[in-house]
Short mmCIF file of C-alpha atoms in Angstrom, two decimals:
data_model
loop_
_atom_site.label_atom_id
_atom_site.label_comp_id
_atom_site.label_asym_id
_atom_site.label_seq_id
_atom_site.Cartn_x
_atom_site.Cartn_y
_atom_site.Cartn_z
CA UNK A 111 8.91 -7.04 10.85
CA UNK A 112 5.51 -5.80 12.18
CA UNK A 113 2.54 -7.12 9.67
CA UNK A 114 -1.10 -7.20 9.69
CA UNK A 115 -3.40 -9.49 8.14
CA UNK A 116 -5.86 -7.54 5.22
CA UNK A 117 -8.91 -8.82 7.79
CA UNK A 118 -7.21 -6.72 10.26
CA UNK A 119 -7.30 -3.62 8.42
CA UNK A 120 -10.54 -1.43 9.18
CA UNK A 121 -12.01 1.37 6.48
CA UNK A 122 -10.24 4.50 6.99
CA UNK A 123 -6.99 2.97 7.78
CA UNK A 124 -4.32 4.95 5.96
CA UNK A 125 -2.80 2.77 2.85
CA UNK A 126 0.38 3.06 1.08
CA UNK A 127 0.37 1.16 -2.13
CA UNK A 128 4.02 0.73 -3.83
CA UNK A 129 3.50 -1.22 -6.92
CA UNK A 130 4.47 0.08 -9.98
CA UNK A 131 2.14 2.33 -12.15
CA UNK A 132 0.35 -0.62 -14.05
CA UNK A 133 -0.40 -2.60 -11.16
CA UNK A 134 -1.43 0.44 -9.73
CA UNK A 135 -3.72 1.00 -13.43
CA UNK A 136 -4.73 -2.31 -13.85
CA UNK A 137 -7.09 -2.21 -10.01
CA UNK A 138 -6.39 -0.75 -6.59
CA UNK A 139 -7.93 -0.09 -2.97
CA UNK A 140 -10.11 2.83 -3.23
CA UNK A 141 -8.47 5.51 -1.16
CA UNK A 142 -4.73 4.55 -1.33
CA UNK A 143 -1.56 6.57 -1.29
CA UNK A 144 0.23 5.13 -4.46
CA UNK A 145 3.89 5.92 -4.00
CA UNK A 146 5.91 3.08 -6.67
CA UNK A 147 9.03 1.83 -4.96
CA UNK A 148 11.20 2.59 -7.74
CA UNK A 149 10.29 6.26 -6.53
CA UNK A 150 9.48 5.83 -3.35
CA UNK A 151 12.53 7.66 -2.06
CA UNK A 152 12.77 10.68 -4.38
CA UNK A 153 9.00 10.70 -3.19
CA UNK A 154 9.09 10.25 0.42
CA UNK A 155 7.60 13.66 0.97
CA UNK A 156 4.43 13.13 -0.25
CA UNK A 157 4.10 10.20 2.25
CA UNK A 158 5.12 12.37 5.45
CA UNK A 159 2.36 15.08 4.16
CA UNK A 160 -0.40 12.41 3.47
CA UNK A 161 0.03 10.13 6.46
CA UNK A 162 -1.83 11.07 9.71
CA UNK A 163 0.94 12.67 12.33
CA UNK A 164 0.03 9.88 15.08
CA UNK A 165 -1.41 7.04 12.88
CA UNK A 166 -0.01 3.60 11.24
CA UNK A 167 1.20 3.30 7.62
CA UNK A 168 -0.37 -0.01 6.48
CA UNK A 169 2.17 -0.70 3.08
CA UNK A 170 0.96 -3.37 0.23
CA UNK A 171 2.43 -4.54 -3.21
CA UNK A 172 0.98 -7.64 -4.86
CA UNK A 173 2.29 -9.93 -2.24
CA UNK A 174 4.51 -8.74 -0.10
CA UNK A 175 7.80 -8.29 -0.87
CA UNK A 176 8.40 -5.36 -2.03
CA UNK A 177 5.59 -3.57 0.69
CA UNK A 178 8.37 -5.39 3.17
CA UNK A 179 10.80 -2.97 2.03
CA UNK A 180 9.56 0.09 2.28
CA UNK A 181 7.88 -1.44 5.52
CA UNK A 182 11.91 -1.45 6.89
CA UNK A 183 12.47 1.71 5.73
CA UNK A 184 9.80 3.43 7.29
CA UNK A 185 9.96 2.12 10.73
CA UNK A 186 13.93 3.03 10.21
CA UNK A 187 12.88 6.77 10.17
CA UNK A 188 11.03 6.24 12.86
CA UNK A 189 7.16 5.88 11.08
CA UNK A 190 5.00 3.33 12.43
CA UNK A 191 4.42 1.32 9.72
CA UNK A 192 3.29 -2.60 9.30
CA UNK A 193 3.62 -4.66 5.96
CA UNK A 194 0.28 -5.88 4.59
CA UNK A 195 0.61 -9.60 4.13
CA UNK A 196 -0.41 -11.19 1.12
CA UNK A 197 -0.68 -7.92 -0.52
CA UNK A 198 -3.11 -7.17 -3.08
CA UNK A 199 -3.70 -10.90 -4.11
CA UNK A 200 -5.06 -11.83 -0.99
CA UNK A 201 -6.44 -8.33 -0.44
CA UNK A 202 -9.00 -9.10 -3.87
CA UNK A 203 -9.53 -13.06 -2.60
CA UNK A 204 -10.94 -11.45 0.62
CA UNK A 205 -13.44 -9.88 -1.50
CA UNK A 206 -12.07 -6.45 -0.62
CA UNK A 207 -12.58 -4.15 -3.25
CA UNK A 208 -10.34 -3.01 -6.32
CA UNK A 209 -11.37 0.23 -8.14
CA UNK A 210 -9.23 1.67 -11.50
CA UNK A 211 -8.90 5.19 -11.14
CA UNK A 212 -12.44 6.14 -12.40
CA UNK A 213 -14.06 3.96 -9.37
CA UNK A 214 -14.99 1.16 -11.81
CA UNK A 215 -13.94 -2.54 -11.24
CA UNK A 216 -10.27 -3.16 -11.10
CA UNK A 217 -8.19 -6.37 -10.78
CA UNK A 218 -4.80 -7.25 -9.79
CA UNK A 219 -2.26 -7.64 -11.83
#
C-alpha cells in the first residue's frame, strides 16, 4: 500500500481525515477534508469535488488503520492516494499542529 511518512507531507498538501466526529472535535490538522469512514462511502462525492483533479490524497485516522482502508479504496477507483503512517498520534508528536474547529489548540483523541 503506498504511505508517506507525516515529515514527508509539505503545507498545502491535500488531507483527508476519516476519524469519527469526536476525534475529529477533540483536535485536527488545520485545513483537512474530514470525511468519517463510517460515511465515507455515502460521502464519496464530496471527496472527488474537494480533491485537486491531478494531485495526491494524503488519508489519516489516529494511527493508521482505518486511513489504510479508505487508502485501498481510493487507489481502487483509480485516485492517487497514500496512507499517512502513524496517523494523527505521530502527526501531534512531530509537533505538527492540531486546531478544534475555532483554530484554538486541539489534541488527539
Amino acid at each position: 500500500m503506498p504511505t508517506v511518512q507525516v515529515t514527508d507531507l509539505k503545507d498545502g498538501d491535500f488531507l483527508l481525515d476519516v476519524r469519527e466526529d469526536d476525534e475529529w472535535q477533540a483536535g485536527h490538522a488545520e485545513g483537512a477534508l474530514h470525511i468519517p469512514i463510517s460515511e465515507f462511502v455515502a460521502r464519496y462525492g464530496e471527496l472527488t469535488e474537494a480533491a485537486p483533479q491531478d494531485g495526491r490524497v494524503h488519508v489519516i485516522c489516529r494511527s493508521g488503520g482505518r486511513s489504510a482502508q479508505v487508502t485501498m479504496y481510493l487507489v481502487q477507483q483509480g485516485i492517487d492516494a497514500v496512507n499517512v503512517d502513524g496517523g494523527m498520534h505521530h502527526w501531534e508528536q512531530t509537533g505538527r499542529t492540531v486546531v478544534t474547529d475555532d483554530g484554538k489548540p486541539g489534541f488527539v483523541l
